[in-house]
Amino acid sequence: MPHRHDPCCQAVVLAGASGSRLHPLNSGGTPKVLLPVANRPLLSFPLRTLEEAGVAEVLVLCEGDAAASAVQHWLAGYSGALAVEAVRVTEGSSPVEALRGVRDRLRAPHVVLLSGDVVTEVPLQAQLLTHRLRGAAVTPLLARRRESAAAETKPGQAPKNVDYVGLTADDGLAFYLHSPDRARQLRIPQRVVDRVPSLTLRTDLTDMHVYVFQTEALRAVLAARQDLHSLEESIAWRCAAFLAPEGAYCCRANSLQAYAEVNRDVLAGAHAASLLREAPNAKYENFVHSSVQMGSKAAVGAGCMIGEDVVLGDKSTVKRSVIGPNCRIGAGAKIINSVLMADVTVEDGAHVHGSILCNRAGVGAGASLRDCQVSPEFRVGEGADLRGEVPAGGMNFYNTGGRPATFDPFDDPRGFRKRPKSIFVRHSGKLSGLAVLFLTATVIYLHSHRRTLHSHLAAKDYQLNAIVEEKEAISRTLREKDHKVSVKTVESEHLRRTIERLQEEVSTQSTRALEATRLAEETTRASAAKIKALEERLQADTARYTSQTVEAHMARHHHRLSMLETAMGHERREGEEEPQEDPFAKLP
Amino acid sequence: LFAHLPRHHEVDVAGVVARGTAAALPLPAIQLGLTLAQGSLRGANARCIAMLDVFRQVVLEFRSAGGREFARELNPLLNSVISFLVFCRPLSVSMGAAIKHVKAAVEKLKLEPSAKERLLGVISSFVQEKILFAGDHLAGEAAKRIQSDDVVLTYGYSSVVAAVLLRAAAAGTPFAVVVADARPLLEGRRMLRALLAARVPAQYVALNGLSFVLPRVTKVLLGAGAVLSNGAVLARAGSAAVAMAASAAHVPVLVAAETYKFHERVQLDSITHNELGDPDLLVEMPGGEKAWLEGWREQEGLGLLSLMYDTMPAQFVSMVITEVGAIPPTSVPVILREQRADGNMA
């Protein structure tokens, strides 16, 4: 897709770093930017980003003649739409001096400055647009960190290797500080506080080393300040910060770990489409070149890339690795999480795990490599078992199992050796020191208290004997008790039988009692009947008697009445003036 | 009901880049598009002037092969700019009128060698005559109609109404203003600020408090986004309610609009032609109150509707004040006919 060239933009790619942190990958004379990532040079990724943004001219600044010529040689075969030129910069110069050198060649109103090891899928065009819309002097690309800086530090301690980014409310960059060590305090200049009404400090952003400058401003600063400067000191300018969108992949391959990670991440399905411009094999999700010869039962997992003319032996396994062109993988070999550059030979049965093997390296049969970086043209001997080492050395140095490899100090002047170590190895010094301390402490304690310890022992022996005797006594008493218990059980049996007998007697007695009561009841009933008969007779008698007396009474009354009546008849005839007396009142 | 209107979508730099045409567009156009999309630039006159400014810059930076090919090369560029602006925010009627004018000029000028300068002249004359001078004249005319001790009710912010009121205040007439306002845009505050700066006695009332103030109001002065052929007036959402309430209270409603905002279409309701605004603006409650509508997108069956415009029928409008005079709303077709005649003649 042809991109319209944006005449207002030029690009400068800083490819000058010698990559000392990537030792020994660059010990074969390859500059860092030409190291293969997914079987293409690292430099091709920033170039593709620039091409998509429509930048017309690109200057690649390389440090030293060797690097410059290597890059030029590669650029001769570059077929992109950019006008790329490799510019030689004196060795050992900082990025600022290199920029100063090419200052005169910057003609466009905006210049993009990026590091040669940036692999990103963030569209540079959006960053350019933001830069121009905001009218900023510089717009850096800030990406979100993958894991928080504080994840590996103890609570209460400041984290290491953190970028402190101060953003204003409308996404302007007001403050920036990169602190590789623990920063106990952060000094924010007064002019920053005066200028911005509100400032948000973030530690979850990292500087991706992709900057868009206004050329005028850049040139003015370079001319004005002859001393070294870095981005932090340019905050007097108007800086707009461009935050990478969520989920966009951004990484710099500037350390061994980052290099290996970039190799793997670029092959992941989500990013492959935008970063590689190639679609993975839909069924297996890996990139296998058509000229690869796969042995029987050779397995290539997802997220792998295999270059051209690679021969995979029978039953070999490749998982999440990148294998460069013309490699030979022997039968039964296992390559996991590794990066193999061109012309590497891995013989039968070798295990390569988490390692990086440079050009023309070799691994002998049955060798096992874990977390190693093998320098170019070095051959690891058969049966070697290397963990976390950097087998290095000159050409034709063969190492068989058992002999240690020599280490050339000039290959690693800074002493950087960023190898992933397990937690015990990382803290092994501390752990061993602690262990030694603990042991000496116990020894001293024991020595000073040895007499008391002896007496303690004797006392303990005596106690032990006493306890044993007690134990025997107790067992005896237990036996006696058992005997008693048995006797008691016999007695109880006896008692139970007597109880049963008594119960039988009681039952017979009770039946007899029942009969007796029944008889008694009958007799009482009979006597009650008799009594009733007698009572009736008595009642009849009394009734008769009472009726007789009443009749007698009545007869007497009648008699008296008749007598009275005759008397009254007499008295009436005698005297009728006399008041009538109640004759009955005289009666009782 | 409003499915025929284009949905509101967020526009930002990433979206613009993803659209793919960002490389071809001149920077001022992108800047204007983003400003319009964010809502920092509102109002028919302001948007129209800004767009014409962008056109001017586009024409200035345009380099063509020769005068003959001018229109053929410029038209696609203008179209791309216009479509980008439409993508950011649908065009207003005023902008449409300006575009029509500019395109007609481009068509006419295509055979001339000095086309660029003439086109620039056309654009600047449009701005000067139709917008700025017209607004000025209109302000003078309308300010005469504000008498002493008038209480003028207005709604939201309109640059024309602000000009009228400030002109009347400068003339020394003692009058008071009641500014009605409604969420989510709360443009009335801008009007209030302008009036208070000019020391005009002003009262601020929410739209639902209209019935309280109407008894004291003597006239209503509203701005317009467009005046349509049947006399209906398209204005900020809420103006129709003000006009209706005022006409029910027998208060005259005056609409101030330049003639370039007149449009031939006929609209009877607020639904057929309208613009959907940002629904999330309805969620934010001023004064730090809790946003009850916070999770409205997840709620099933709930949609937020934020309309930008509404239409007041001609029966509620007493008079439309333009730079050519004060006309009843039924005479709008006359003005349109005259404009068409002018366009044909020139």
PDB file of C-alpha atoms in Angstrom, chain A residues 217-330:
ATOM      1  CA  ALA A 217      13.345  23.883  18.756  1.00  0.00           C
ATOM      2  CA  LEU A 218      15.707  20.952  18.602  1.00  0.00           C
ATOM      3  CA  ARG A 219      18.303  22.870  16.707  1.00  0.00           C
ATOM      4  CA  ALA A 220      18.035  25.809  19.028  1.00  0.00           C
ATOM      5  CA  VAL A 221      18.611  23.662  22.072  1.00  0.00           C
ATOM      6  CA  LEU A 222      21.492  21.786  20.498  1.00  0.00           C
ATOM      7  CA  ALA A 223      23.150  25.019  19.557  1.00  0.00           C
ATOM      8  CA  ALA A 224      22.517  26.740  22.832  1.00  0.00           C
ATOM      9  CA  ARG A 225      23.673  24.070  25.212  1.00  0.00           C
ATOM     10  CA  GLN A 226      26.953  22.558  24.338  1.00  0.00           C
ATOM     11  CA  ASP A 227      27.006  20.247  27.298  1.00  0.00           C
ATOM     12  CA  LEU A 228      25.318  16.898  27.399  1.00  0.00           C
ATOM     13  CA  HIS A 229      21.663  16.931  27.908  1.00  0.00           C
ATOM     14  CA  SER A 230      18.940  14.405  28.038  1.00  0.00           C
ATOM     15  CA  LEU A 231      15.263  14.683  27.654  1.00  0.00           C
ATOM     16  CA  GLU A 232      14.617  15.462  31.293  1.00  0.00           C
ATOM     17  CA  GLU A 233      16.218  18.812  31.104  1.00  0.00           C
ATOM     18  CA  SER A 234      14.100  20.054  28.268  1.00  0.00           C
ATOM     19  CA  ILE A 235      10.983  20.620  30.273  1.00  0.00           C
ATOM     20  CA  ALA A 236      11.128  24.321  29.594  1.00  0.00           C
ATOM     21  CA  TRP A 237       9.653  23.394  26.257  1.00  0.00           C
ATOM     22  CA  ARG A 238       6.047  22.652  25.563  1.00  0.00           C
ATOM     23  CA  CYS A 239       5.854  18.909  25.732  1.00  0.00           C
ATOM     24  CA  ALA A 240       2.811  16.951  24.794  1.00  0.00           C
ATOM     25  CA  ALA A 241       2.795  13.362  25.908  1.00  0.00           C
ATOM     26  CA  PHE A 242       1.387  10.744  23.607  1.00  0.00           C
ATOM     27  CA  LEU A 243       0.140   7.785  25.550  1.00  0.00           C
ATOM     28  CA  ALA A 244       0.199   4.523  23.705  1.00  0.00           C
ATOM     29  CA  PRO A 245      -3.301   3.115  23.396  1.00  0.00           C
ATOM     30  CA  GLU A 246      -4.222   0.241  25.633  1.00  0.00           C
ATOM     31  CA  GLY A 247      -3.176  -3.093  24.302  1.00  0.00           C
ATOM     32  CA  ALA A 248      -0.784  -1.765  21.696  1.00  0.00           C
ATOM     33  CA  TYR A 249       2.505  -3.569  21.847  1.00  0.00           C
ATOM     34  CA  CYS A 250       5.579  -1.488  22.564  1.00  0.00           C
ATOM     35  CA  CYS A 251       8.922  -2.826  23.577  1.00  0.00           C
ATOM     36  CA  ARG A 252      12.580  -2.020  23.312  1.00  0.00           C
ATOM     37  CA  ALA A 253      14.945  -4.878  22.755  1.00  0.00           C
ATOM     38  CA  ASN A 254      17.794  -3.460  24.748  1.00  0.00           C
ATOM     39  CA  SER A 255      18.623  -6.279  27.119  1.00  0.00           C
ATOM     40  CA  LEU A 256      18.912 -10.026  26.743  1.00  0.00           C
ATOM     41  CA  GLN A 257      15.639 -10.630  28.478  1.00  0.00           C
ATOM     42  CA  ALA A 258      13.874  -7.987  26.415  1.00  0.00           C
ATOM     43  CA  TYR A 259      15.386  -9.401  23.245  1.00  0.00           C
ATOM     44  CA  ALA A 260      14.100 -12.865  23.975  1.00  0.00           C
ATOM     45  CA  GLU A 261      10.697 -11.490  24.974  1.00  0.00           C
ATOM     46  CA  VAL A 262      10.388  -9.455  21.828  1.00  0.00           C
ATOM     47  CA  ASN A 263      11.169 -12.536  19.799  1.00  0.00           C
ATOM     48  CA  ARG A 264       8.345 -14.381  21.441  1.00  0.00           C
ATOM     49  CA  ASP A 265       5.791 -11.574  21.637  1.00  0.00           C
ATOM     50  CA  VAL A 266       6.132 -10.662  18.013  1.00  0.00           C
ATOM     51  CA  LEU A 267       5.020 -14.139  17.025  1.00  0.00           C
ATOM     52  CA  ALA A 268       1.908 -14.110  19.159  1.00  0.00           C
ATOM     53  CA  GLY A 269      -1.163 -14.060  16.988  1.00  0.00           C
ATOM     54  CA  ALA A 270      -2.467 -10.761  18.241  1.00  0.00           C
ATOM     55  CA  HIS A 271       0.616  -8.790  17.306  1.00  0.00           C
ATOM     56  CA  ALA A 272       1.902 -10.759  14.384  1.00  0.00           C
ATOM     57  CA  ALA A 273      -0.540  -9.230  11.970  1.00  0.00           C
ATOM     58  CA  SER A 274       0.422  -5.665  12.690  1.00  0.00           C
ATOM     59  CA  LEU A 275       4.105  -6.139  13.420  1.00  0.00           C
ATOM     60  CA  LEU A 276       5.179  -8.740  10.938  1.00  0.00           C
ATOM     61  CA  ARG A 277       2.784  -8.145   8.100  1.00  0.00           C
ATOM     62  CA  GLU A 278       2.477 -11.878   7.899  1.00  0.00           C
ATOM     63  CA  ALA A 279      -0.311 -14.059   9.024  1.00  0.00           C
ATOM     64  CA  PRO A 280       0.585 -17.194  10.930  1.00  0.00           C
ATOM     65  CA  ASN A 281      -0.443 -20.596   9.750  1.00  0.00           C
ATOM     66  CA  ALA A 282      -4.070 -20.606  10.729  1.00  0.00           C
ATOM     67  CA  LYS A 283      -4.190 -24.185  11.930  1.00  0.00           C
ATOM     68  CA  TYR A 284      -1.042 -24.295  13.987  1.00  0.00           C
ATOM     69  CA  GLU A 285      -0.558 -20.607  14.720  1.00  0.00           C
ATOM     70  CA  ASN A 286       3.086 -20.641  13.836  1.00  0.00           C
ATOM     71  CA  PHE A 287       5.263 -19.473  11.010  1.00  0.00           C
ATOM     72  CA  VAL A 288       6.941 -22.342   9.224  1.00  0.00           C
ATOM     73  CA  HIS A 289       8.713 -21.573   6.001  1.00  0.00           C
ATOM     74  CA  SER A 290       7.793 -23.703   3.062  1.00  0.00           C
ATOM     75  CA  SER A 291      11.304 -24.998   2.525  1.00  0.00           C
ATOM     76  CA  VAL A 292      11.582 -26.500   5.981  1.00  0.00           C
ATOM     77  CA  GLN A 293      12.124 -30.225   6.055  1.00  0.00           C
ATOM     78  CA  MET A 294      10.371 -31.746   8.975  1.00  0.00           C
ATOM     79  CA  GLY A 295      11.303 -35.183  10.156  1.00  0.00           C
ATOM     80  CA  SER A 296       8.747 -37.763  11.136  1.00  0.00           C
ATOM     81  CA  LYS A 297       6.895 -36.887  14.314  1.00  0.00           C
ATOM     82  CA  ALA A 298       8.648 -33.549  14.553  1.00  0.00           C
ATOM     83  CA  ALA A 299       6.422 -31.209  16.514  1.00  0.00           C
ATOM     84  CA  VAL A 300       6.350 -27.478  16.128  1.00  0.00           C
ATOM     85  CA  GLY A 301       4.158 -25.753  18.672  1.00  0.00           C
ATOM     86  CA  ALA A 302       2.198 -22.524  18.421  1.00  0.00           C
ATOM     87  CA  GLY A 303       4.042 -19.237  18.474  1.00  0.00           C
ATOM     88  CA  CYS A 304       7.122 -20.543  16.689  1.00  0.00           C
ATOM     89  CA  MET A 305       8.901 -19.268  13.666  1.00  0.00           C
ATOM     90  CA  ILE A 306      11.116 -21.495  11.554  1.00  0.00           C
ATOM     91  CA  GLY A 307      13.246 -19.959   8.865  1.00  0.00           C
ATOM     92  CA  GLU A 308      14.063 -21.315   5.441  1.00  0.00           C
ATOM     93  CA  ASP A 309      15.975 -24.490   4.723  1.00  0.00           C
ATOM     94  CA  VAL A 310      15.811 -25.691   8.260  1.00  0.00           C
ATOM     95  CA  VAL A 311      16.026 -29.412   8.780  1.00  0.00           C
ATOM     96  CA  LEU A 312      14.116 -30.726  11.762  1.00  0.00           C
ATOM     97  CA  GLY A 313      15.080 -34.212  12.828  1.00  0.00           C
ATOM     98  CA  ASP A 314      12.684 -36.997  13.757  1.00  0.00           C
ATOM     99  CA  LYS A 315      10.767 -36.565  16.981  1.00  0.00           C
ATOM    100  CA  SER A 316      12.238 -33.148  17.592  1.00  0.00           C
ATOM    101  CA  THR A 317      10.164 -30.628  19.459  1.00  0.00           C
ATOM    102  CA  VAL A 318      10.128 -26.898  18.957  1.00  0.00           C
ATOM    103  CA  LYS A 319       7.996 -24.796  21.265  1.00  0.00           C
ATOM    104  CA  ARG A 320       7.715 -20.998  21.361  1.00  0.00           C
ATOM    105  CA  SER A 321      11.023 -20.502  19.677  1.00  0.00           C
ATOM    106  CA  VAL A 322      12.502 -18.778  16.720  1.00  0.00           C
ATOM    107  CA  ILE A 323      14.799 -20.793  14.488  1.00  0.00           C
ATOM    108  CA  GLY A 324      16.822 -18.951  11.924  1.00  0.00           C
ATOM    109  CA  PRO A 325      17.549 -20.086   8.380  1.00  0.00           C
ATOM    110  CA  ASN A 326      19.759 -23.046   7.546  1.00  0.00           C
ATOM    111  CA  CYS A 327      19.680 -24.599  10.990  1.00  0.00           C
ATOM    112  CA  ARG A 328      19.978 -28.295  11.593  1.00  0.00           C
ATOM    113  CA  ILE A 329      18.021 -29.752  14.447  1.00  0.00           C
ATOM    114  CA  GLY A 330      18.878 -33.299  15.285  1.00  0.00           C
TER     115      GLY A 330
END
